[in-house]
Tab-separated table of C-alpha atoms in Angstrom:
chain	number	residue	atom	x	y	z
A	16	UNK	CA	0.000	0.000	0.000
A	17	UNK	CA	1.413	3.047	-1.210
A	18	UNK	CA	2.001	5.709	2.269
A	19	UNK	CA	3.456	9.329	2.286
A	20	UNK	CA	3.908	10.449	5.246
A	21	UNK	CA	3.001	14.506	5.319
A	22	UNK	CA	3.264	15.987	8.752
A	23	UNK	CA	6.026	14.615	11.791
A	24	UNK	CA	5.515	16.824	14.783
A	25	UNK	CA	6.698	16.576	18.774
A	26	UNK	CA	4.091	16.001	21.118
A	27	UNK	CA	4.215	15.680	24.257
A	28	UNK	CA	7.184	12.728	24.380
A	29	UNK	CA	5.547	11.348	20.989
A	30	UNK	CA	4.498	12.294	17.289
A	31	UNK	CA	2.062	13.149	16.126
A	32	UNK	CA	1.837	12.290	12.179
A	33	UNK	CA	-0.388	12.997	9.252
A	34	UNK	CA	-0.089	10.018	6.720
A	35	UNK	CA	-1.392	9.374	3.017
A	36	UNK	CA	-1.940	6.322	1.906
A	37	UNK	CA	-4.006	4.299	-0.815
A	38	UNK	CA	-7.034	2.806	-0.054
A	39	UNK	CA	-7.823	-0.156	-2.490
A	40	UNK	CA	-11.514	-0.547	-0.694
A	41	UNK	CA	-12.617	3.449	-1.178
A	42	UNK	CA	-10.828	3.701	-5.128
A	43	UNK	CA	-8.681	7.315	-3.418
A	44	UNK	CA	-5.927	8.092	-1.377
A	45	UNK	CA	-6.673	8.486	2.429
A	46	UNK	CA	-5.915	11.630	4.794
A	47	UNK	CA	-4.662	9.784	8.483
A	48	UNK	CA	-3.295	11.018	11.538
A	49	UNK	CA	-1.585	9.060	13.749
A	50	UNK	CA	-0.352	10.009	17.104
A	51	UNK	CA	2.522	7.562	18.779
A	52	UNK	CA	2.623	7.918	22.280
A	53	UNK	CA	6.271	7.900	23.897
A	54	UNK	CA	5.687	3.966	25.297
A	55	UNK	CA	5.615	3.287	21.099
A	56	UNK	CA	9.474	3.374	20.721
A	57	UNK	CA	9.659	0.519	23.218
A	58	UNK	CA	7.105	-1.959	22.058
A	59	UNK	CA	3.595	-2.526	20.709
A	60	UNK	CA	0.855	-0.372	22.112
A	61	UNK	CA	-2.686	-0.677	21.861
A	62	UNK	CA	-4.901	1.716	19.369
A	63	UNK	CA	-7.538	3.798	19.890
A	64	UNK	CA	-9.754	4.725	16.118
A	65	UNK	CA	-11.594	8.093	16.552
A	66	UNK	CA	-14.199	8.848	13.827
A	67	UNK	CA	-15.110	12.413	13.277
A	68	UNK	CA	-18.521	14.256	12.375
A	69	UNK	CA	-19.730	16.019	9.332
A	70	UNK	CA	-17.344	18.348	7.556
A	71	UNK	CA	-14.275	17.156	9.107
A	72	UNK	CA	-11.947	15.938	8.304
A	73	UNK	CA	-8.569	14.085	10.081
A	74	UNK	CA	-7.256	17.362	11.248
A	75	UNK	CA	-10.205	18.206	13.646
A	76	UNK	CA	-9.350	15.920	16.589
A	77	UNK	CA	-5.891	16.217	16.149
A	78	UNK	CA	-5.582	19.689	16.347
A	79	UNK	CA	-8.421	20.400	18.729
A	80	UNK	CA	-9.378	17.658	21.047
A	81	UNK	CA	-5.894	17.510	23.124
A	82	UNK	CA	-6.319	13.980	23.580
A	83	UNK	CA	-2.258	13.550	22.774
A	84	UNK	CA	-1.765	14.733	26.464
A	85	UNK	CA	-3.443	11.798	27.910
A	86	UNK	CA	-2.823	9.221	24.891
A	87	UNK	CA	0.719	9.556	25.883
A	88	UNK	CA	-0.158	9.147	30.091
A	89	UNK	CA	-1.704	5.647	29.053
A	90	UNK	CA	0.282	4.799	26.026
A	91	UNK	CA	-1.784	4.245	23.363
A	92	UNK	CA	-1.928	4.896	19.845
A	93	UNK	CA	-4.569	7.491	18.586
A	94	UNK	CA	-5.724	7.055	14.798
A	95	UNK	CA	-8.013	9.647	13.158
A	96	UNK	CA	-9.097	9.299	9.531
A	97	UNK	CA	-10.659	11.247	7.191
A	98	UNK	CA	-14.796	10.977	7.064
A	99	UNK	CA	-14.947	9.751	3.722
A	100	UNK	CA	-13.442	9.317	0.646
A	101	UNK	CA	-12.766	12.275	-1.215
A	102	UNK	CA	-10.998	13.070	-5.140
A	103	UNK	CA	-12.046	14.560	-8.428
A	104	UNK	CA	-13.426	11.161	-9.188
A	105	UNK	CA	-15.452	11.031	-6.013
A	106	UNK	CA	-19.202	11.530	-5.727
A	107	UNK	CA	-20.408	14.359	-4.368
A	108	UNK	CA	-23.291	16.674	-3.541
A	109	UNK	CA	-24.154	20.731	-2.919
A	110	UNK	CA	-24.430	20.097	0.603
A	111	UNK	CA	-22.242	19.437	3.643
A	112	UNK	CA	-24.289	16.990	5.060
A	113	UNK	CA	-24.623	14.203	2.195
A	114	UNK	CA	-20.983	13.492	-0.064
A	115	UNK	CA	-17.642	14.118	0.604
A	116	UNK	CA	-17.012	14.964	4.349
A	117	UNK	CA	-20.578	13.053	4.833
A	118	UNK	CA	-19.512	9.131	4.748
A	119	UNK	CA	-21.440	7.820	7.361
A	120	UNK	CA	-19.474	4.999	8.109
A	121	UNK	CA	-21.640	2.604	6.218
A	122	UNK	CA	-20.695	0.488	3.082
A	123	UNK	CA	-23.536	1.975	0.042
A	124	UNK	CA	-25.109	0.250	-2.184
A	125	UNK	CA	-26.663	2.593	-4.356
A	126	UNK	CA	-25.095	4.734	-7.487
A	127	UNK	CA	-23.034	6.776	-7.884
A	128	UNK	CA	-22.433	6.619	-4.080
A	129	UNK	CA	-21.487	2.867	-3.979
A	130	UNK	CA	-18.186	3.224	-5.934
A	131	UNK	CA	-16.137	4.826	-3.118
A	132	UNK	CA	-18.609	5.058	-0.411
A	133	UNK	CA	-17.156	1.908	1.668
A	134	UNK	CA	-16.145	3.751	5.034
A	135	UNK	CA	-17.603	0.738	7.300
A	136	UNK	CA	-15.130	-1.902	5.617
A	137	UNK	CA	-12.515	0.470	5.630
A	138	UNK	CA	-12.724	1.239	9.470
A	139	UNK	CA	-12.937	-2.516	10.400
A	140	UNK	CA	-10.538	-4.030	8.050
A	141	UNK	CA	-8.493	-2.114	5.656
A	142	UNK	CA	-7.194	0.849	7.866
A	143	UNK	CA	-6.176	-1.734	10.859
A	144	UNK	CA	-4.740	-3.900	8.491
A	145	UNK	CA	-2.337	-0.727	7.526
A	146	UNK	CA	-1.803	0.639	10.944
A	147	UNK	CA	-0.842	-2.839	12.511
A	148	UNK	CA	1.511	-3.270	9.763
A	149	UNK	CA	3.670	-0.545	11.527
A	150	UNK	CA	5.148	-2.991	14.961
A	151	UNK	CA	4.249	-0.259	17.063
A	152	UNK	CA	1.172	-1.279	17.303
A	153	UNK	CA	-0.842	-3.936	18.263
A	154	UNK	CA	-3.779	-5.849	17.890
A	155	UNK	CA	-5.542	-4.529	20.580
A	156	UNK	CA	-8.492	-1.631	19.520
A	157	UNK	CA	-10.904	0.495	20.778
A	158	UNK	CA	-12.705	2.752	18.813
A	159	UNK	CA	-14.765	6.543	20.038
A	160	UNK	CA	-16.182	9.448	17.967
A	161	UNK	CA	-18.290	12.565	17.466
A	162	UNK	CA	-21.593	13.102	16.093
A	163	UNK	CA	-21.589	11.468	12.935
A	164	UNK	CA	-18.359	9.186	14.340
A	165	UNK	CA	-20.528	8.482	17.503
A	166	UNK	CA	-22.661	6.763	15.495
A	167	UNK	CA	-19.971	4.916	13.330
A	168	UNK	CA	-18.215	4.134	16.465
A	169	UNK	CA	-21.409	2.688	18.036
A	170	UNK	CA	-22.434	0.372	14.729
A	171	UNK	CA	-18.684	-0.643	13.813
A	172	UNK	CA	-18.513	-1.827	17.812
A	173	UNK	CA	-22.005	-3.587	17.662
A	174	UNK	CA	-21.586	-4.969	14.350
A	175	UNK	CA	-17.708	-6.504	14.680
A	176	UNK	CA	-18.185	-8.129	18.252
A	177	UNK	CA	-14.646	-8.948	19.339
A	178	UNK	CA	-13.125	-6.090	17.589
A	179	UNK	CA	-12.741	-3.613	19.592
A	180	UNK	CA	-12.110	-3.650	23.924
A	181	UNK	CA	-13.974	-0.617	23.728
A	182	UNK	CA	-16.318	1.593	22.696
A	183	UNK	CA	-17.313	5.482	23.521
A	184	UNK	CA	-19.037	8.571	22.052
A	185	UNK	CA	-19.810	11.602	22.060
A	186	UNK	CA	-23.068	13.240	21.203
A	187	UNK	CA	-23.392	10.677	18.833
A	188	UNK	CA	-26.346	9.962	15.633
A	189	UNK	CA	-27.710	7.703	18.053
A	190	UNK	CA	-30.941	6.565	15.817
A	191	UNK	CA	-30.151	7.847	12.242
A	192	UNK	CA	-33.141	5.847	10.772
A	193	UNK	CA	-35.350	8.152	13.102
A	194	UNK	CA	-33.752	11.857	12.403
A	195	UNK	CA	-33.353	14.147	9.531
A	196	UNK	CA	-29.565	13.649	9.100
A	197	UNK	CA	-29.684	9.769	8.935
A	198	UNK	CA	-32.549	9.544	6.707
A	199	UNK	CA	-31.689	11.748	3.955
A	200	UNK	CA	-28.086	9.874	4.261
A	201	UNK	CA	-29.728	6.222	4.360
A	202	UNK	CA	-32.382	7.042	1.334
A	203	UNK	CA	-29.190	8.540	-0.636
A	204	UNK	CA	-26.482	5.777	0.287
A	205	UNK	CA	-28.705	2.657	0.786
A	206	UNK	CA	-32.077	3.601	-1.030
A	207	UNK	CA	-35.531	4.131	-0.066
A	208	UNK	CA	-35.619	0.397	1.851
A	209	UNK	CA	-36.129	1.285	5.315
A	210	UNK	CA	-35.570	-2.555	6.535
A	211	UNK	CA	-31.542	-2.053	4.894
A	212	UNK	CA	-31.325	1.050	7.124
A	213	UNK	CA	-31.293	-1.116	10.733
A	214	UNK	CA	-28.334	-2.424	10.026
A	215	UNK	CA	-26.252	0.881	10.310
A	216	UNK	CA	-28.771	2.303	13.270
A	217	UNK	CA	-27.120	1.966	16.363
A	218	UNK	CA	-30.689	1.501	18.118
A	219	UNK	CA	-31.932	-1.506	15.999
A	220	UNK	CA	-28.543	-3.532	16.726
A	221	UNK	CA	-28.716	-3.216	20.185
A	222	UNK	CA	-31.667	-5.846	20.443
A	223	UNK	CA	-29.813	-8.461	18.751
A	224	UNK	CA	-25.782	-7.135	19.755
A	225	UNK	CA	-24.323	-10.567	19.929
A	226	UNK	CA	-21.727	-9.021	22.753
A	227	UNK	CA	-22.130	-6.719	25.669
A	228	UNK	CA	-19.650	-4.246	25.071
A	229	UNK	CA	-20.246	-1.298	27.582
A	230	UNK	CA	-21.399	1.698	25.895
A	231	UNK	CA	-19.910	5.293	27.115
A	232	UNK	CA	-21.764	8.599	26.017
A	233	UNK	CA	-21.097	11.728	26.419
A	234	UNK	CA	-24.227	14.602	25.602
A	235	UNK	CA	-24.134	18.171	26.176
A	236	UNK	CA	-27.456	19.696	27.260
A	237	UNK	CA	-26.314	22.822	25.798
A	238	UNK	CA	-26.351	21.320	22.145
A	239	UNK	CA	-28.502	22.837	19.293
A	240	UNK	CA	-28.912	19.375	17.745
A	241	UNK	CA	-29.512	17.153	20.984
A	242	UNK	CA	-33.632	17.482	20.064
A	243	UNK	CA	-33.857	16.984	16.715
A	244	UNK	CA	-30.491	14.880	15.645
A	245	UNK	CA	-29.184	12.732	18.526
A	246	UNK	CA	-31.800	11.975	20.636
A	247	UNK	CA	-29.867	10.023	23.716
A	248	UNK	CA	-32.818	8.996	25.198
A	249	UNK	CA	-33.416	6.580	22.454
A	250	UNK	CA	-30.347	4.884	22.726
A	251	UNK	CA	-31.150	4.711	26.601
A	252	UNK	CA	-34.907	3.004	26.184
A	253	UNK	CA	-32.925	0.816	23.654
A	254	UNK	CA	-29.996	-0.195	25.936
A	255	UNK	CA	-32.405	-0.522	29.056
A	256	UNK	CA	-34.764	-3.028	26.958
A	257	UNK	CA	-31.723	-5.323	26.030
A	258	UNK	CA	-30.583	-4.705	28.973
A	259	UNK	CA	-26.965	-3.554	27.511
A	260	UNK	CA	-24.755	-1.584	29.262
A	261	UNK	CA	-24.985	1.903	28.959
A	262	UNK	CA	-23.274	4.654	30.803
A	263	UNK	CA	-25.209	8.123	29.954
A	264	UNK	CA	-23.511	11.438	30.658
A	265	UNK	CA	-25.360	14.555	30.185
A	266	UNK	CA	-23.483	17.913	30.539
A	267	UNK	CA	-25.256	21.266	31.784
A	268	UNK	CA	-24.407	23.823	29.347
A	269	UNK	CA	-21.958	21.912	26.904
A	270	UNK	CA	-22.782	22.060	23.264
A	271	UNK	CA	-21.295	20.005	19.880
A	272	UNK	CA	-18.226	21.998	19.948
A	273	UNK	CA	-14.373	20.588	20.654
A	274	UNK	CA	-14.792	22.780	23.378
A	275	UNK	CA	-17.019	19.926	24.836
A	276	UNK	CA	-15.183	16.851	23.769
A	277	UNK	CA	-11.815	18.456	25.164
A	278	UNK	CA	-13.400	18.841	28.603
A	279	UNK	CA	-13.959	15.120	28.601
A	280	UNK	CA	-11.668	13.351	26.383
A	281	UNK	CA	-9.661	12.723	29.400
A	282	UNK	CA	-12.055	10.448	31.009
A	283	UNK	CA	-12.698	8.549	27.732
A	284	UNK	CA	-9.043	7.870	27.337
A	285	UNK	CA	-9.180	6.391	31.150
A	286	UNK	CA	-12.282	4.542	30.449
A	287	UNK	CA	-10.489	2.874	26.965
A	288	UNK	CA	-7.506	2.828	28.669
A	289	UNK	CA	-8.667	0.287	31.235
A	290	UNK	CA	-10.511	-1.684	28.948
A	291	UNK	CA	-7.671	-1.925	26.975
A	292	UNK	CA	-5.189	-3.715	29.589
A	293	UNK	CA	-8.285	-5.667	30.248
A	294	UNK	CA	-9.155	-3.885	33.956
């Protein structure tokens, strides 16, 4: 797989990189950052994925979240990709909730989308595949995101049981078949067949989740889309009728800013962190 590497920066007793590389599953090259703690130069280390929301792309968390700081206090590897595929060649659409920017973390099915649109298999196979290649890192995964990545987080974690030691959000798309975002993205991406749409809805694969990975969310009460995009309290009623694990956080005041996920990114990294050496 062809890799360039494009940005090689300090931080905090690691580096924190910015990589290109080809992806064979999305038919473009692939933005990546990559942040090696300091515990990396001495032997494998466990990886955290973090999936971003709408518009971003991998420069977002890296830049904004601070999460380096505590990556490198638990040693572990922090990967952020880009949200979807993106190139001349790329579908796209006059909006920044729907195309490039817009993946969803699902694989499409329907034209012109299905081409490139392939961001679930990328996540679980093709970009762990290229980041364990490196022997820094291990085997061992956890994966967390924001808003749109909430949601991919939440379905790559319920539909790969085993994957991942961990799982957590933050104001995540909780029910996409149920809100504006997620149904204009579903009826675009998987077409108008409501029963294809459960299997990328966070809510509908918690009744049959094959594993009981706890859940961790974070929601700020403060946040202009908590009524009419993310609707926790769905995810709740669905976790409480399986009777999956959920822990619920709601935040006086926050909103869906990195203002938000920097004041608790630091108890997400302890909460992965201790999954991840299996405590």
């Amino acid at each position: 797989m062809t890799t360039e590497r494009l940005e090689h920066r300090a931080c905090f007793g690691g580096w924190q990189d910015v990589y290109r590389h080809r992806s064979e599953v999305l038919g473009c090259d692939m933005s990546v950052g990559v942040y090696y703690p300091p515990q990396a130069a001495d032997g494998p280390c466990p990886v955290l994925y973090w999936l971003s929301g709408l518009t971003c792309s991998e420069q977002n968390f890296i830049t904004k979240a601070g999460a380096q700081r505590y990556a490198a206090q638990h040693g572990i590897i922090l990967v952020a990709p880009d949200t979807s595929p993106r190139g001349a060649d790329v579908a796209d659409a006059q909006r920044y909730d729907l195309g490039q920017g817009a993946g969803f973390y699902l694989d499409a099915t329907q034209p012109p989308w299905a081409a490139h649109y392939r961001m679930h298999e990328y996540i679980a196979q093709e970009l762990p595949a290229w980041v364990e290649a490196d022997p820094a890192a291990s085997d061992v995964r956890a994966i967390a995101g924001h808003s749109m990545g909430g949601h991919g987080a939440l379905v790559l974690a319920l539909r790969n049981p085993g994957r991942y030691r961990s799982v957590s959000a933050f104001a995540p798309i909780v029910a996409p078949s149920q809100v504006p975002w997620g149904e204009q993205a579903f009826a675009a991406y998987l077409g108008e067949d409501r029963a294809a749409w459960r299997r990328w809805d966070a809510c509908a694969l918690i009744a049959d989740a094959r594993e009981r990975l706890p859940l961790l969310v974070d929601q700020g009460e403060a946040d202009e889309f908590l009524a009419t995009q993310l609707r926790p309290e769905l995810l709740r009623a669905a976790c409480a009728a399986a009777g999956h694990p959920l822990t619920l956080h709601l935040r006086p005041g926050y909103d869906h800013s990195y203002y938000f996920i920097a004041s608790f990114i630091g108890e997400h990294l302890a909460w992965h962190a201790a999954a991840l050496r299996g405590g």
